[in-house]
JSON list of C-alpha atoms in Angstrom, two decimals:
[
{"chain": "A", "resi": 1, "resn": "UNK", "atom": "CA", "xyz": [0.00, 0.00, 0.00]},
{"chain": "A", "resi": 2, "resn": "UNK", "atom": "CA", "xyz": [2.73, 2.43, 0.96]},
{"chain": "A", "resi": 3, "resn": "UNK", "atom": "CA", "xyz": [4.62, 1.83, -2.31]},
{"chain": "A", "resi": 4, "resn": "UNK", "atom": "CA", "xyz": [1.48, 2.29, -4.42]},
{"chain": "A", "resi": 5, "resn": "UNK", "atom": "CA", "xyz": [0.65, 5.55, -2.62]},
{"chain": "A", "resi": 6, "resn": "UNK", "atom": "CA", "xyz": [4.22, 6.81, -3.03]},
{"chain": "A", "resi": 7, "resn": "UNK", "atom": "CA", "xyz": [4.21, 6.04, -6.76]},
{"chain": "A", "resi": 8, "resn": "UNK", "atom": "CA", "xyz": [0.81, 7.67, -7.17]},
{"chain": "A", "resi": 9, "resn": "UNK", "atom": "CA", "xyz": [1.98, 10.80, -5.34]},
{"chain": "A", "resi": 10, "resn": "UNK", "atom": "CA", "xyz": [5.09, 10.92, -7.54]},
{"chain": "A", "resi": 11, "resn": "UNK", "atom": "CA", "xyz": [2.97, 10.67, -10.69]},
{"chain": "A", "resi": 12, "resn": "UNK", "atom": "CA", "xyz": [0.65, 13.42, -9.42]},
{"chain": "A", "resi": 13, "resn": "UNK", "atom": "CA", "xyz": [3.60, 15.69, -8.68]},
{"chain": "A", "resi": 14, "resn": "UNK", "atom": "CA", "xyz": [5.09, 15.15, -12.15]},
{"chain": "A", "resi": 15, "resn": "UNK", "atom": "CA", "xyz": [1.68, 15.83, -13.70]},
{"chain": "A", "resi": 16, "resn": "UNK", "atom": "CA", "xyz": [1.23, 19.05, -11.67]},
{"chain": "A", "resi": 17, "resn": "UNK", "atom": "CA", "xyz": [4.66, 20.35, -12.66]},
{"chain": "A", "resi": 18, "resn": "UNK", "atom": "CA", "xyz": [4.29, 19.40, -16.34]},
{"chain": "A", "resi": 19, "resn": "UNK", "atom": "CA", "xyz": [0.81, 20.94, -16.52]},
{"chain": "A", "resi": 20, "resn": "UNK", "atom": "CA", "xyz": [2.02, 24.21, -15.05]},
{"chain": "A", "resi": 21, "resn": "UNK", "atom": "CA", "xyz": [5.00, 24.30, -17.44]},
{"chain": "A", "resi": 22, "resn": "UNK", "atom": "CA", "xyz": [2.65, 23.77, -20.40]},
{"chain": "A", "resi": 23, "resn": "UNK", "atom": "CA", "xyz": [0.39, 26.54, -19.11]},
{"chain": "A", "resi": 24, "resn": "UNK", "atom": "CA", "xyz": [3.30, 28.96, -18.59]},
{"chain": "A", "resi": 25, "resn": "UNK", "atom": "CA", "xyz": [4.93, 28.17, -21.94]},
{"chain": "A", "resi": 26, "resn": "UNK", "atom": "CA", "xyz": [1.78, 28.10, -24.09]},
{"chain": "A", "resi": 27, "resn": "UNK", "atom": "CA", "xyz": [3.38, 30.44, -26.64]},
{"chain": "A", "resi": 28, "resn": "UNK", "atom": "CA", "xyz": [6.12, 27.89, -27.27]},
{"chain": "A", "resi": 29, "resn": "UNK", "atom": "CA", "xyz": [3.64, 25.08, -27.85]},
{"chain": "A", "resi": 30, "resn": "UNK", "atom": "CA", "xyz": [1.45, 27.19, -30.13]},
{"chain": "A", "resi": 31, "resn": "UNK", "atom": "CA", "xyz": [4.02, 29.19, -32.11]},
{"chain": "A", "resi": 32, "resn": "UNK", "atom": "CA", "xyz": [7.55, 27.82, -31.59]},
{"chain": "A", "resi": 33, "resn": "UNK", "atom": "CA", "xyz": [10.80, 28.40, -29.79]},
{"chain": "A", "resi": 34, "resn": "UNK", "atom": "CA", "xyz": [10.83, 32.15, -30.46]},
{"chain": "A", "resi": 35, "resn": "UNK", "atom": "CA", "xyz": [7.92, 32.40, -27.99]},
{"chain": "A", "resi": 36, "resn": "UNK", "atom": "CA", "xyz": [9.61, 30.55, -25.13]},
{"chain": "A", "resi": 37, "resn": "UNK", "atom": "CA", "xyz": [9.34, 32.73, -22.01]},
{"chain": "A", "resi": 38, "resn": "UNK", "atom": "CA", "xyz": [11.92, 33.06, -19.26]},
{"chain": "A", "resi": 39, "resn": "UNK", "atom": "CA", "xyz": [10.89, 30.74, -16.43]},
{"chain": "A", "resi": 40, "resn": "UNK", "atom": "CA", "xyz": [12.39, 29.75, -13.09]},
{"chain": "A", "resi": 41, "resn": "UNK", "atom": "CA", "xyz": [11.93, 26.74, -10.84]},
{"chain": "A", "resi": 42, "resn": "UNK", "atom": "CA", "xyz": [10.74, 29.12, -8.12]},
{"chain": "A", "resi": 43, "resn": "UNK", "atom": "CA", "xyz": [7.87, 30.43, -10.28]},
{"chain": "A", "resi": 44, "resn": "UNK", "atom": "CA", "xyz": [6.55, 26.92, -10.90]},
{"chain": "A", "resi": 45, "resn": "UNK", "atom": "CA", "xyz": [7.08, 25.93, -7.26]},
{"chain": "A", "resi": 46, "resn": "UNK", "atom": "CA", "xyz": [5.05, 28.92, -6.05]},
{"chain": "A", "resi": 47, "resn": "UNK", "atom": "CA", "xyz": [2.23, 28.22, -8.52]},
{"chain": "A", "resi": 48, "resn": "UNK", "atom": "CA", "xyz": [1.81, 24.60, -7.44]},
{"chain": "A", "resi": 49, "resn": "UNK", "atom": "CA", "xyz": [2.63, 25.19, -3.74]},
{"chain": "A", "resi": 50, "resn": "UNK", "atom": "CA", "xyz": [5.68, 22.93, -3.60]},
{"chain": "A", "resi": 51, "resn": "UNK", "atom": "CA", "xyz": [9.31, 23.44, -2.72]},
{"chain": "A", "resi": 52, "resn": "UNK", "atom": "CA", "xyz": [11.73, 24.56, -5.42]},
{"chain": "A", "resi": 53, "resn": "UNK", "atom": "CA", "xyz": [13.96, 21.52, -4.81]},
{"chain": "A", "resi": 54, "resn": "UNK", "atom": "CA", "xyz": [10.98, 19.21, -5.42]},
{"chain": "A", "resi": 55, "resn": "UNK", "atom": "CA", "xyz": [10.34, 20.88, -8.78]},
{"chain": "A", "resi": 56, "resn": "UNK", "atom": "CA", "xyz": [14.04, 20.56, -9.61]},
{"chain": "A", "resi": 57, "resn": "UNK", "atom": "CA", "xyz": [14.05, 16.83, -8.82]},
{"chain": "A", "resi": 58, "resn": "UNK", "atom": "CA", "xyz": [10.82, 16.24, -10.73]},
{"chain": "A", "resi": 59, "resn": "UNK", "atom": "CA", "xyz": [12.10, 17.96, -13.88]},
{"chain": "A", "resi": 60, "resn": "UNK", "atom": "CA", "xyz": [15.51, 16.30, -13.96]},
{"chain": "A", "resi": 61, "resn": "UNK", "atom": "CA", "xyz": [15.63, 13.37, -16.35]},
{"chain": "A", "resi": 62, "resn": "UNK", "atom": "CA", "xyz": [11.92, 13.59, -17.22]},
{"chain": "A", "resi": 63, "resn": "UNK", "atom": "CA", "xyz": [10.80, 14.27, -20.77]},
{"chain": "A", "resi": 64, "resn": "UNK", "atom": "CA", "xyz": [7.62, 15.53, -22.36]},
{"chain": "A", "resi": 65, "resn": "UNK", "atom": "CA", "xyz": [6.47, 14.54, -25.83]},
{"chain": "A", "resi": 66, "resn": "UNK", "atom": "CA", "xyz": [5.02, 17.50, -27.73]},
{"chain": "A", "resi": 67, "resn": "UNK", "atom": "CA", "xyz": [3.99, 18.15, -31.32]},
{"chain": "A", "resi": 68, "resn": "UNK", "atom": "CA", "xyz": [7.29, 20.09, -31.56]},
{"chain": "A", "resi": 69, "resn": "UNK", "atom": "CA", "xyz": [9.36, 17.10, -30.41]},
{"chain": "A", "resi": 70, "resn": "UNK", "atom": "CA", "xyz": [10.63, 15.49, -27.23]},
{"chain": "A", "resi": 71, "resn": "UNK", "atom": "CA", "xyz": [11.97, 17.88, -24.58]},
{"chain": "A", "resi": 72, "resn": "UNK", "atom": "CA", "xyz": [13.40, 17.45, -21.11]},
{"chain": "A", "resi": 73, "resn": "UNK", "atom": "CA", "xyz": [11.26, 19.33, -18.60]},
{"chain": "A", "resi": 74, "resn": "UNK", "atom": "CA", "xyz": [14.39, 21.29, -17.57]},
{"chain": "A", "resi": 75, "resn": "UNK", "atom": "CA", "xyz": [14.52, 22.74, -21.11]},
{"chain": "A", "resi": 76, "resn": "UNK", "atom": "CA", "xyz": [11.60, 25.05, -20.32]},
{"chain": "A", "resi": 77, "resn": "UNK", "atom": "CA", "xyz": [13.48, 26.81, -17.53]},
{"chain": "A", "resi": 78, "resn": "UNK", "atom": "CA", "xyz": [15.53, 29.47, -19.27]},
{"chain": "A", "resi": 79, "resn": "UNK", "atom": "CA", "xyz": [17.34, 32.59, -18.22]},
{"chain": "A", "resi": 80, "resn": "UNK", "atom": "CA", "xyz": [16.10, 35.93, -19.44]},
{"chain": "A", "resi": 81, "resn": "UNK", "atom": "CA", "xyz": [17.55, 38.78, -21.40]},
{"chain": "A", "resi": 82, "resn": "UNK", "atom": "CA", "xyz": [16.05, 42.23, -21.20]},
{"chain": "A", "resi": 83, "resn": "UNK", "atom": "CA", "xyz": [14.49, 43.39, -24.44]},
{"chain": "A", "resi": 84, "resn": "UNK", "atom": "CA", "xyz": [14.89, 46.92, -25.77]},
{"chain": "A", "resi": 85, "resn": "UNK", "atom": "CA", "xyz": [11.40, 47.71, -24.45]},
{"chain": "A", "resi": 86, "resn": "UNK", "atom": "CA", "xyz": [12.21, 46.39, -20.97]},
{"chain": "A", "resi": 87, "resn": "UNK", "atom": "CA", "xyz": [10.40, 43.07, -21.42]},
{"chain": "A", "resi": 88, "resn": "UNK", "atom": "CA", "xyz": [12.04, 39.75, -20.57]},
{"chain": "A", "resi": 89, "resn": "UNK", "atom": "CA", "xyz": [13.05, 37.49, -23.46]},
{"chain": "A", "resi": 90, "resn": "UNK", "atom": "CA", "xyz": [14.14, 33.88, -23.11]},
{"chain": "A", "resi": 91, "resn": "UNK", "atom": "CA", "xyz": [17.78, 33.15, -23.92]},
{"chain": "A", "resi": 92, "resn": "UNK", "atom": "CA", "xyz": [16.59, 30.09, -25.88]},
{"chain": "A", "resi": 93, "resn": "UNK", "atom": "CA", "xyz": [14.52, 32.27, -28.21]},
{"chain": "A", "resi": 94, "resn": "UNK", "atom": "CA", "xyz": [17.58, 34.49, -28.77]},
{"chain": "A", "resi": 95, "resn": "UNK", "atom": "CA", "xyz": [19.62, 31.38, -29.61]},
{"chain": "A", "resi": 96, "resn": "UNK", "atom": "CA", "xyz": [16.92, 30.21, -32.02]},
{"chain": "A", "resi": 97, "resn": "UNK", "atom": "CA", "xyz": [16.94, 33.60, -33.74]},
{"chain": "A", "resi": 98, "resn": "UNK", "atom": "CA", "xyz": [20.76, 33.55, -34.06]},
{"chain": "A", "resi": 99, "resn": "UNK", "atom": "CA", "xyz": [20.53, 30.09, -35.60]},
{"chain": "A", "resi": 100, "resn": "UNK", "atom": "CA", "xyz": [17.83, 31.20, -38.05]},
{"chain": "A", "resi": 101, "resn": "UNK", "atom": "CA", "xyz": [19.80, 34.30, -39.08]},
{"chain": "A", "resi": 102, "resn": "UNK", "atom": "CA", "xyz": [23.02, 32.36, -39.69]},
{"chain": "A", "resi": 103, "resn": "UNK", "atom": "CA", "xyz": [21.22, 29.61, -41.63]},
{"chain": "A", "resi": 104, "resn": "UNK", "atom": "CA", "xyz": [19.61, 32.22, -43.91]},
{"chain": "A", "resi": 105, "resn": "UNK", "atom": "CA", "xyz": [22.93, 33.87, -44.78]},
{"chain": "A", "resi": 106, "resn": "UNK", "atom": "CA", "xyz": [24.12, 34.14, -48.35]},
{"chain": "A", "resi": 107, "resn": "UNK", "atom": "CA", "xyz": [27.80, 33.28, -48.90]},
{"chain": "A", "resi": 108, "resn": "UNK", "atom": "CA", "xyz": [28.33, 36.84, -50.19]},
{"chain": "A", "resi": 109, "resn": "UNK", "atom": "CA", "xyz": [26.96, 38.48, -47.03]},
{"chain": "A", "resi": 110, "resn": "UNK", "atom": "CA", "xyz": [28.00, 36.56, -43.94]},
{"chain": "A", "resi": 111, "resn": "UNK", "atom": "CA", "xyz": [26.97, 38.21, -40.66]},
{"chain": "A", "resi": 112, "resn": "UNK", "atom": "CA", "xyz": [29.61, 38.95, -38.03]},
{"chain": "A", "resi": 113, "resn": "UNK", "atom": "CA", "xyz": [28.75, 38.74, -34.32]},
{"chain": "A", "resi": 114, "resn": "UNK", "atom": "CA", "xyz": [28.44, 42.56, -34.34]},
{"chain": "A", "resi": 115, "resn": "UNK", "atom": "CA", "xyz": [26.00, 42.38, -37.28]},
{"chain": "A", "resi": 116, "resn": "UNK", "atom": "CA", "xyz": [23.98, 39.70, -35.48]},
{"chain": "A", "resi": 117, "resn": "UNK", "atom": "CA", "xyz": [23.85, 41.81, -32.31]},
{"chain": "A", "resi": 118, "resn": "UNK", "atom": "CA", "xyz": [22.66, 44.83, -34.33]},
{"chain": "A", "resi": 119, "resn": "UNK", "atom": "CA", "xyz": [19.95, 42.80, -36.09]},
{"chain": "A", "resi": 120, "resn": "UNK", "atom": "CA", "xyz": [18.77, 41.34, -32.79]},
{"chain": "A", "resi": 121, "resn": "UNK", "atom": "CA", "xyz": [18.67, 44.82, -31.25]},
{"chain": "A", "resi": 122, "resn": "UNK", "atom": "CA", "xyz": [16.45, 45.98, -34.14]},
{"chain": "A", "resi": 123, "resn": "UNK", "atom": "CA", "xyz": [14.16, 43.03, -33.37]},
{"chain": "A", "resi": 124, "resn": "UNK", "atom": "CA", "xyz": [13.90, 44.10, -29.74]},
{"chain": "A", "resi": 125, "resn": "UNK", "atom": "CA", "xyz": [16.56, 41.81, -28.22]},
{"chain": "A", "resi": 126, "resn": "UNK", "atom": "CA", "xyz": [19.25, 43.83, -26.46]},
{"chain": "A", "resi": 127, "resn": "UNK", "atom": "CA", "xyz": [22.19, 41.42, -26.67]},
{"chain": "A", "resi": 128, "resn": "UNK", "atom": "CA", "xyz": [25.89, 42.25, -26.53]},
{"chain": "A", "resi": 129, "resn": "UNK", "atom": "CA", "xyz": [28.32, 40.98, -29.16]},
{"chain": "A", "resi": 130, "resn": "UNK", "atom": "CA", "xyz": [30.04, 38.78, -26.55]},
{"chain": "A", "resi": 131, "resn": "UNK", "atom": "CA", "xyz": [26.69, 37.17, -25.70]},
{"chain": "A", "resi": 132, "resn": "UNK", "atom": "CA", "xyz": [26.02, 36.54, -29.39]},
{"chain": "A", "resi": 133, "resn": "UNK", "atom": "CA", "xyz": [29.43, 34.89, -29.68]},
{"chain": "A", "resi": 134, "resn": "UNK", "atom": "CA", "xyz": [28.78, 32.76, -26.58]},
{"chain": "A", "resi": 135, "resn": "UNK", "atom": "CA", "xyz": [25.37, 31.62, -27.84]},
{"chain": "A", "resi": 136, "resn": "UNK", "atom": "CA", "xyz": [26.71, 30.99, -31.35]},
{"chain": "A", "resi": 137, "resn": "UNK", "atom": "CA", "xyz": [29.50, 28.80, -29.98]},
{"chain": "A", "resi": 138, "resn": "UNK", "atom": "CA", "xyz": [27.06, 26.96, -27.69]},
{"chain": "A", "resi": 139, "resn": "UNK", "atom": "CA", "xyz": [24.94, 26.17, -30.76]},
{"chain": "A", "resi": 140, "resn": "UNK", "atom": "CA", "xyz": [28.00, 24.88, -32.62]},
{"chain": "A", "resi": 141, "resn": "UNK", "atom": "CA", "xyz": [27.77, 27.61, -35.25]},
{"chain": "A", "resi": 142, "resn": "UNK", "atom": "CA", "xyz": [31.19, 28.48, -36.70]},
{"chain": "A", "resi": 143, "resn": "UNK", "atom": "CA", "xyz": [32.60, 32.01, -36.75]},
{"chain": "A", "resi": 144, "resn": "UNK", "atom": "CA", "xyz": [31.80, 34.34, -39.66]},
{"chain": "A", "resi": 145, "resn": "UNK", "atom": "CA", "xyz": [35.17, 33.59, -41.26]},
{"chain": "A", "resi": 146, "resn": "UNK", "atom": "CA", "xyz": [34.58, 29.84, -41.03]},
{"chain": "A", "resi": 147, "resn": "UNK", "atom": "CA", "xyz": [30.98, 30.15, -42.27]},
{"chain": "A", "resi": 148, "resn": "UNK", "atom": "CA", "xyz": [32.15, 32.21, -45.26]},
{"chain": "A", "resi": 149, "resn": "UNK", "atom": "CA", "xyz": [34.68, 29.54, -46.14]},
{"chain": "A", "resi": 150, "resn": "UNK", "atom": "CA", "xyz": [32.13, 26.72, -45.71]},
{"chain": "A", "resi": 151, "resn": "UNK", "atom": "CA", "xyz": [29.37, 28.44, -47.71]},
{"chain": "A", "resi": 152, "resn": "UNK", "atom": "CA", "xyz": [31.73, 29.49, -50.50]},
{"chain": "A", "resi": 153, "resn": "UNK", "atom": "CA", "xyz": [32.80, 25.86, -50.97]},
{"chain": "A", "resi": 154, "resn": "UNK", "atom": "CA", "xyz": [29.22, 24.60, -51.32]}
]
């Protein structure tokens, strides 16, 4: 009996956390990664009246199947970057935009990290060149010089 109750409680906790994540990140599920909002473990913990460490344990190593693919629950907790209008923007949506911009480049007009930062700023994402470089490297995107060489040889 004790084991069954413990497993049931665990399943209920996972369901509560996952449901709240889906509710908080509805823009992501409806429109894509560009609409992922900054979210912290604390925010979810407060919404479902549980401790932050419980939410952390529940989201580690657990995955959710969505129409957009399979994601670890931890994926939905992202840091934020302040937009040019003062709003908070998810770092994951900035990374997605950097990836989209570099994939759309023509071999004659490769964007430098400075160019990417300027374009992002025009789109309302106030990101420094160093941050662009850090995100680009984290995504495995080569430097502008390397991308120019790669795209010219295609």
